Amino acid sequence: MRLKDKVAIITGGGGGIGRSTSLRFSQEGAKVVVADIDSVSGQETVSLIKENGGEACFIKTDVTNSEDIQNLIKSTVEIFGALDVLFNNAGIGNSEVRSVDMLEEEWNKVIDSNLKGVFLGIKYAVPELKKSGNGVIINTSSVMGLKGQKYLSAYNAAKGGVILLTQNAALEYGKYNIRVNAIAPGVIDTKIIDQWKNDERKWPIISRANALGRIGNPEEVANAVLFLASDEASFITGATLSVDGGGVIY
Ligand SMILES: NC(=O)c1ccc[n+]([C@@H]2O[C@H](COP(=O)([O-])OP(=O)(O)OC[C@H]3O[C@@H](n4cnc5c(N)ncnc54)[C@H](O)[C@@H]3O)[C@@H](O)[C@H]2O)c1
C-alpha cells in the first residue's frame, strides 16, 4: 500500500477528480477527509469509501472561506490525529466571455475558488504538515494554467497563479521536507465540462484536441495525484505534472 496510514484531505472531494482521488487514496491505505461545499456529493464519496472497507469522513468546507479551512485542518487532526497529505483540488470554471464583458463578481469568485482556496489550504495546513515530517501538498492547476485561451481570463489567471504558488511553497517549505507539486489536467470527463459537451459545434474539436485524440477520465488524474503523494515521488517538488493526453503540446 502506497499511502498506508497517511491522513489525506481532498478538497472538492465530492466531484469527479476529487472523488476518484479519494477512492484511489483509500485503496492505498489512506484515511481520507473529503472536503466539499456540496454536502450531498461529499457524503456520497465517503459512503463509497466505507462500502469498500476504507476509512473516511466528510467535512463541509467552502475553500474560499478562511474559517472553514481552519476548521477543516483542526477537525482533521482531532479525528485522525495528524495530517500528511493535502490535495487542494476544489475549483470552478468561468463562463466563456471576453474580459471586457466579465462581471467583477464572477472574476472574484473564480479567483477565490481556484487560487485563494489553494493559498488558504497551504497557509493553514503547513503547521500540521511540518509535524508529519513527510508532508505533501498537491494543487490542481490546469492546461489552462500553462497556456492562455480566449474567453477564460479569470480561470487562466487563477490556474497560472496556482503553478507559481506551488513553486513558491515548494521553496518555502522544502526545508521541512514538505513537497509541493501541481497537476495540470487537460479535458477530463467531469461535471465541470458539461457546458462544452452540450456544444455540438465545439465539442468534437475540444474532445480530440490532444496527442491521444480523446478526453481523459478522473481515474487517470487520480493515479497521477497518487504518484505525487507517495514516497515514489520523494525527490519531486515544485513540479507541474500535465495529465492531458498531450493537450499542452498540441
Ligand atoms: N475536468 C476538467 O476538464 C479539468 C481540467 C483541468 C482542471 N480541472 C480542475 O480540477 C478540479 C476538480 O474539478 P472536476 O473536474 O473534478 O470538477 P467537478 O465540478 O466534478 O468537481 C469540483 C468539486 O469542487 C467542489 N467545489 C467547488 N467550489 C468549491 C468551494 N468553494 N469549496 C469547496 N468545494 C468546492 C464542487 O462542489 C465539486 O464537488 C478543479 O480545480 C478544476 O478546475 C478540471
Tab-separated table of C-alpha atoms and ligand atoms in Angstrom:
chain	number	residue	atom	x	y	z
A	1	MET	CA	0.000	0.000	0.000
A	2	ARG	CA	1.433	3.321	-1.095
A	3	LEU	CA	-0.295	5.601	1.451
A	4	LYS	CA	-0.689	3.251	4.405
A	5	ASP	CA	-1.986	5.115	7.498
A	6	LYS	CA	-1.464	8.519	5.883
A	7	VAL	CA	-4.112	11.127	6.612
A	8	ALA	CA	-5.190	13.000	3.488
A	9	ILE	CA	-7.532	15.940	2.918
A	10	ILE	CA	-9.096	16.207	-0.530
A	11	THR	CA	-10.931	19.432	-1.316
A	12	GLY	CA	-13.614	19.153	-3.967
A	13	GLY	CA	-13.793	15.503	-2.873
A	14	GLY	CA	-17.411	15.258	-3.955
A	15	GLY	CA	-16.595	15.992	-7.597
A	16	GLY	CA	-15.092	13.984	-10.437
A	17	ILE	CA	-11.334	14.259	-9.880
A	18	GLY	CA	-11.661	14.688	-6.102
A	19	ARG	CA	-13.899	11.636	-5.728
A	20	SER	CA	-11.694	9.400	-7.873
A	21	THR	CA	-8.640	10.514	-5.919
A	22	SER	CA	-10.412	9.954	-2.588
A	23	LEU	CA	-11.251	6.388	-3.626
A	24	ARG	CA	-7.754	5.748	-5.003
A	25	PHE	CA	-6.059	7.111	-1.861
A	26	SER	CA	-8.315	4.955	0.304
A	27	GLN	CA	-7.464	1.831	-1.717
A	28	GLU	CA	-3.822	2.583	-0.929
A	29	GLY	CA	-4.445	2.725	2.823
A	30	ALA	CA	-5.039	6.453	3.472
A	31	LYS	CA	-7.570	7.847	5.908
A	32	VAL	CA	-9.434	10.346	3.767
A	33	VAL	CA	-11.082	13.615	4.749
A	34	VAL	CA	-13.479	14.595	1.989
A	35	ALA	CA	-13.998	18.383	1.980
A	36	ASP	CA	-16.574	19.934	-0.309
A	37	ILE	CA	-19.026	22.819	-0.387
A	38	ASP	CA	-21.681	20.313	-1.509
A	39	SER	CA	-22.655	18.019	1.376
A	40	VAL	CA	-24.616	15.523	-0.724
A	41	SER	CA	-21.821	14.643	-3.146
A	42	GLY	CA	-19.181	14.793	-0.390
A	43	GLN	CA	-21.126	12.372	1.817
A	44	GLU	CA	-21.597	10.089	-1.210
A	45	THR	CA	-17.834	9.865	-1.659
A	46	VAL	CA	-17.454	8.915	1.999
A	47	SER	CA	-20.143	6.226	1.637
A	48	LEU	CA	-18.359	4.783	-1.405
A	49	ILE	CA	-15.093	4.613	0.533
A	50	LYS	CA	-16.739	2.955	3.524
A	51	GLU	CA	-18.556	0.419	1.299
A	52	ASN	CA	-15.112	-0.631	0.088
A	53	GLY	CA	-13.841	-1.025	3.659
A	54	GLY	CA	-11.921	2.270	3.848
A	55	GLU	CA	-11.821	4.988	6.490
A	56	ALA	CA	-13.171	8.451	5.650
A	57	CYS	CA	-15.178	11.382	6.919
A	58	PHE	CA	-16.829	14.411	5.362
A	59	ILE	CA	-16.244	17.991	6.491
A	60	LYS	CA	-18.354	20.631	4.773
A	61	THR	CA	-15.936	23.279	3.561
A	62	ASP	CA	-16.023	26.331	1.355
A	63	VAL	CA	-12.382	26.713	0.310
A	64	THR	CA	-12.846	30.463	-0.202
A	65	ASN	CA	-13.651	30.857	3.496
A	66	SER	CA	-10.724	31.129	5.900
A	67	GLU	CA	-12.698	29.907	8.923
A	68	ASP	CA	-13.861	26.833	7.025
A	69	ILE	CA	-10.288	25.919	6.084
A	70	GLN	CA	-9.059	26.433	9.643
A	71	ASN	CA	-11.894	24.229	10.886
A	72	LEU	CA	-11.034	21.607	8.230
A	73	ILE	CA	-7.420	21.313	9.366
A	74	LYS	CA	-8.274	21.371	13.078
A	75	SER	CA	-11.058	18.787	12.743
A	76	THR	CA	-8.871	16.500	10.620
A	77	VAL	CA	-6.216	16.399	13.332
A	78	GLU	CA	-8.874	15.876	16.031
A	79	ILE	CA	-10.455	12.985	14.114
A	80	PHE	CA	-7.416	11.206	12.642
A	81	GLY	CA	-4.561	12.540	14.807
A	82	ALA	CA	-2.383	14.036	12.042
A	83	LEU	CA	-2.236	15.495	8.547
A	84	ASP	CA	0.138	14.116	5.909
A	85	VAL	CA	-1.317	14.985	2.502
A	86	LEU	CA	-3.381	17.953	1.290
A	87	PHE	CA	-4.903	17.836	-2.190
A	88	ASN	CA	-6.045	21.398	-2.967
A	89	ASN	CA	-8.390	20.415	-5.763
A	90	ALA	CA	-11.707	22.290	-5.419
A	91	GLY	CA	-12.392	24.640	-8.285
A	92	ILE	CA	-14.924	26.110	-10.688
A	93	GLY	CA	-14.878	27.210	-14.327
A	94	ASN	CA	-15.821	30.604	-15.698
A	95	SER	CA	-18.498	31.483	-18.213
A	96	GLU	CA	-16.922	31.978	-21.619
A	97	VAL	CA	-16.845	35.733	-22.130
A	98	ARG	CA	-14.250	38.316	-23.078
A	99	SER	CA	-12.587	40.114	-20.151
A	100	VAL	CA	-14.420	43.296	-21.071
A	101	ASP	CA	-17.720	41.504	-20.580
A	102	MET	CA	-16.795	39.611	-17.415
A	103	LEU	CA	-18.591	40.741	-14.295
A	104	GLU	CA	-16.252	41.678	-11.474
A	105	GLU	CA	-18.254	39.418	-9.156
A	106	GLU	CA	-17.508	36.435	-11.389
A	107	TRP	CA	-13.820	37.338	-11.625
A	108	ASN	CA	-13.622	37.436	-7.825
A	109	LYS	CA	-15.451	34.138	-7.415
A	110	VAL	CA	-13.271	32.284	-9.916
A	111	ILE	CA	-10.044	33.664	-8.426
A	112	ASP	CA	-11.190	32.961	-4.866
A	113	SER	CA	-12.334	29.409	-5.596
A	114	ASN	CA	-9.351	28.343	-7.726
A	115	LEU	CA	-6.454	30.386	-6.305
A	116	LYS	CA	-7.256	31.868	-2.898
A	117	GLY	CA	-8.564	28.460	-1.806
A	118	VAL	CA	-5.152	26.947	-2.578
A	119	PHE	CA	-3.412	29.747	-0.663
A	120	LEU	CA	-5.651	29.199	2.382
A	121	GLY	CA	-5.039	25.461	2.221
A	122	ILE	CA	-1.274	25.971	2.206
A	123	LYS	CA	-1.412	28.669	4.898
A	124	TYR	CA	-3.288	26.574	7.427
A	125	ALA	CA	-2.034	23.076	6.571
A	126	VAL	CA	1.718	23.762	6.676
A	127	PRO	CA	1.980	23.865	10.505
A	128	GLU	CA	0.456	20.359	10.680
A	129	LEU	CA	2.376	19.060	7.655
A	130	LYS	CA	5.611	20.141	9.358
A	131	LYS	CA	4.764	17.785	12.230
A	132	SER	CA	4.252	14.944	9.746
A	133	GLY	CA	7.939	15.173	8.755
A	134	ASN	CA	6.958	13.928	5.296
A	135	GLY	CA	4.157	16.268	4.275
A	136	VAL	CA	2.811	16.602	0.755
A	137	ILE	CA	0.681	19.226	-0.956
A	138	ILE	CA	-0.731	18.748	-4.440
A	139	ASN	CA	-2.554	21.619	-6.122
A	140	THR	CA	-4.885	21.330	-9.087
A	141	SER	CA	-3.941	23.705	-11.861
A	142	SER	CA	-4.923	23.030	-15.479
A	143	VAL	CA	-3.623	23.074	-19.029
A	144	MET	CA	-5.345	26.468	-18.892
A	145	GLY	CA	-2.745	27.463	-16.288
A	146	LEU	CA	0.023	26.726	-18.785
A	147	LYS	CA	-1.347	28.484	-21.847
A	148	GLY	CA	-3.814	31.265	-22.497
A	149	GLN	CA	-7.189	30.643	-24.026
A	150	LYS	CA	-9.704	33.158	-25.299
A	151	TYR	CA	-12.701	33.826	-23.024
A	152	LEU	CA	-11.162	32.175	-19.956
A	153	SER	CA	-9.420	35.178	-18.380
A	154	ALA	CA	-10.205	34.509	-14.727
A	155	TYR	CA	-9.647	30.753	-14.990
A	156	ASN	CA	-6.371	31.293	-16.915
A	157	ALA	CA	-5.150	33.750	-14.293
A	158	ALA	CA	-6.159	31.590	-11.344
A	159	LYS	CA	-4.710	28.340	-12.687
A	160	GLY	CA	-1.495	30.069	-13.812
A	161	GLY	CA	-1.272	31.511	-10.313
A	162	VAL	CA	-1.606	28.039	-8.820
A	163	ILE	CA	1.539	26.921	-10.645
A	164	LEU	CA	3.700	29.740	-9.265
A	165	LEU	CA	2.141	29.455	-5.812
A	166	THR	CA	3.143	25.789	-5.953
A	167	GLN	CA	6.740	26.724	-6.778
A	168	ASN	CA	6.742	29.357	-4.044
A	169	ALA	CA	5.506	26.915	-1.390
A	170	ALA	CA	7.955	24.224	-2.547
A	171	LEU	CA	10.797	26.701	-1.949
A	172	GLU	CA	9.454	27.975	1.378
A	173	TYR	CA	8.700	24.586	2.973
A	174	GLY	CA	11.211	22.203	1.396
A	175	LYS	CA	13.382	22.567	4.489
A	176	TYR	CA	10.617	20.836	6.468
A	177	ASN	CA	10.551	18.024	3.907
A	178	ILE	CA	7.172	19.205	2.650
A	179	ARG	CA	6.875	18.551	-1.096
A	180	VAL	CA	4.538	20.784	-3.087
A	181	ASN	CA	3.528	19.922	-6.646
A	182	ALA	CA	0.766	20.756	-9.095
A	183	ILE	CA	-1.141	18.757	-11.655
A	184	ALA	CA	-2.350	20.282	-14.890
A	185	PRO	CA	-5.237	18.201	-16.210
A	186	GLY	CA	-6.468	18.554	-19.784
A	187	VAL	CA	-10.087	17.858	-20.668
A	188	ILE	CA	-11.321	15.334	-18.100
A	189	ASP	CA	-14.765	13.776	-18.038
A	190	THR	CA	-16.377	15.501	-15.034
A	191	LYS	CA	-19.293	17.883	-14.419
A	192	ILE	CA	-17.104	20.947	-14.970
A	193	ILE	CA	-17.017	20.260	-18.727
A	194	ASP	CA	-20.792	19.757	-19.107
A	195	GLN	CA	-21.142	23.229	-20.667
A	196	TRP	CA	-18.796	22.199	-23.507
A	197	LYS	CA	-20.309	18.748	-24.003
A	198	ASN	CA	-23.619	20.347	-24.945
A	199	ASP	CA	-21.993	22.472	-27.652
A	200	GLU	CA	-22.416	20.461	-30.866
A	201	ARG	CA	-20.028	22.674	-32.799
A	202	LYS	CA	-17.162	22.889	-30.313
A	203	TRP	CA	-17.284	19.518	-28.573
A	204	PRO	CA	-15.953	17.393	-31.484
A	205	ILE	CA	-12.936	19.734	-31.635
A	206	ILE	CA	-12.330	20.139	-27.890
A	207	SER	CA	-12.716	16.446	-27.165
A	208	ARG	CA	-9.947	15.476	-29.598
A	209	ALA	CA	-7.527	18.378	-29.155
A	210	ASN	CA	-4.540	16.460	-27.795
A	211	ALA	CA	-1.968	13.921	-28.928
A	212	LEU	CA	-4.109	10.957	-27.890
A	213	GLY	CA	-7.263	12.290	-29.537
A	214	ARG	CA	-9.629	11.662	-26.600
A	215	ILE	CA	-10.675	13.135	-23.277
A	216	GLY	CA	-9.302	11.757	-20.026
A	217	ASN	CA	-11.165	10.230	-17.125
A	218	PRO	CA	-10.858	11.196	-13.459
A	219	GLU	CA	-9.204	7.894	-12.539
A	220	GLU	CA	-6.289	8.755	-14.826
A	221	VAL	CA	-5.803	12.013	-12.925
A	222	ALA	CA	-6.155	10.240	-9.565
A	223	ASN	CA	-3.275	7.919	-10.487
A	224	ALA	CA	-1.012	10.908	-11.135
A	225	VAL	CA	-2.012	12.527	-7.836
A	226	LEU	CA	-1.370	9.238	-6.039
A	227	PHE	CA	2.125	9.088	-7.506
A	228	LEU	CA	2.909	12.642	-6.359
A	229	ALA	CA	1.507	11.914	-2.889
A	230	SER	CA	3.516	8.710	-2.471
A	231	ASP	CA	7.140	8.211	-1.448
A	232	GLU	CA	7.854	7.228	-5.060
A	233	ALA	CA	7.900	10.993	-5.754
A	234	SER	CA	10.256	11.729	-2.835
A	235	PHE	CA	12.601	13.961	-4.897
A	236	ILE	CA	9.882	15.761	-6.840
A	237	THR	CA	8.832	19.195	-5.637
A	238	GLY	CA	7.827	22.448	-7.312
A	239	ALA	CA	6.823	20.498	-10.407
A	240	THR	CA	3.705	20.716	-12.539
A	241	LEU	CA	2.676	17.378	-13.993
A	242	SER	CA	0.489	17.614	-17.092
A	243	VAL	CA	-2.198	14.932	-17.199
A	244	ASP	CA	-3.654	15.940	-20.509
A	245	GLY	CA	-3.065	13.329	-23.216
A	246	GLY	CA	-0.555	15.753	-24.689
A	247	GLY	CA	-3.002	18.684	-24.702
A	248	VAL	CA	-0.490	21.373	-23.813
A	249	ILE	CA	1.866	20.416	-26.648
A	250	TYR	CA	-0.924	20.093	-29.189
B	1	LIG	N1	-12.447	18.332	-15.645
B	1	LIG	C1	-11.549	19.026	-16.331
B	1	LIG	O1	-11.543	19.025	-17.569
B	1	LIG	C2	-10.497	19.828	-15.600
B	1	LIG	C3	-9.377	20.247	-16.314
B	1	LIG	C4	-8.381	20.966	-15.659
B	1	LIG	C5	-8.519	21.272	-14.315
B	1	LIG	N2	-9.646	20.855	-13.653
B	1	LIG	C6	-9.733	21.203	-12.238
B	1	LIG	O2	-9.924	20.034	-11.490
B	1	LIG	C7	-10.519	20.381	-10.239
B	1	LIG	C8	-11.654	19.432	-9.945
B	1	LIG	O3	-12.683	19.644	-10.884
B	1	LIG	P1	-13.545	18.461	-11.533
B	1	LIG	O4	-13.177	18.377	-12.954
B	1	LIG	O5	-13.483	17.241	-10.698
B	1	LIG	O6	-14.993	19.148	-11.492
B	1	LIG	P2	-16.267	18.866	-10.578
B	1	LIG	O7	-17.162	20.007	-10.825
B	1	LIG	O8	-16.747	17.482	-10.827
B	1	LIG	O9	-15.677	18.922	-9.092
B	1	LIG	C9	-15.384	20.112	-8.419
B	1	LIG	C10	-15.768	19.943	-6.965
B	1	LIG	O10	-15.349	21.112	-6.247
B	1	LIG	C11	-16.389	21.496	-5.386
B	1	LIG	N3	-16.279	22.930	-5.102
B	1	LIG	C12	-16.492	23.973	-5.949
B	1	LIG	N4	-16.291	25.125	-5.308
B	1	LIG	C13	-15.949	24.806	-4.036
B	1	LIG	C14	-15.620	25.573	-2.887
B	1	LIG	N5	-15.638	26.919	-2.902
B	1	LIG	N6	-15.303	24.926	-1.738
B	1	LIG	C15	-15.311	23.567	-1.702
B	1	LIG	N7	-15.622	22.800	-2.745
B	1	LIG	C16	-15.938	23.408	-3.899
B	1	LIG	C17	-17.666	21.142	-6.123
B	1	LIG	O11	-18.786	21.038	-5.241
B	1	LIG	C18	-17.283	19.831	-6.770
B	1	LIG	O12	-17.596	18.729	-5.931
B	1	LIG	C19	-10.921	21.836	-10.361
B	1	LIG	O13	-9.951	22.648	-9.708
B	1	LIG	C20	-10.884	22.093	-11.849
B	1	LIG	O14	-10.653	23.449	-12.163
B	1	LIG	C21	-10.621	20.140	-14.254
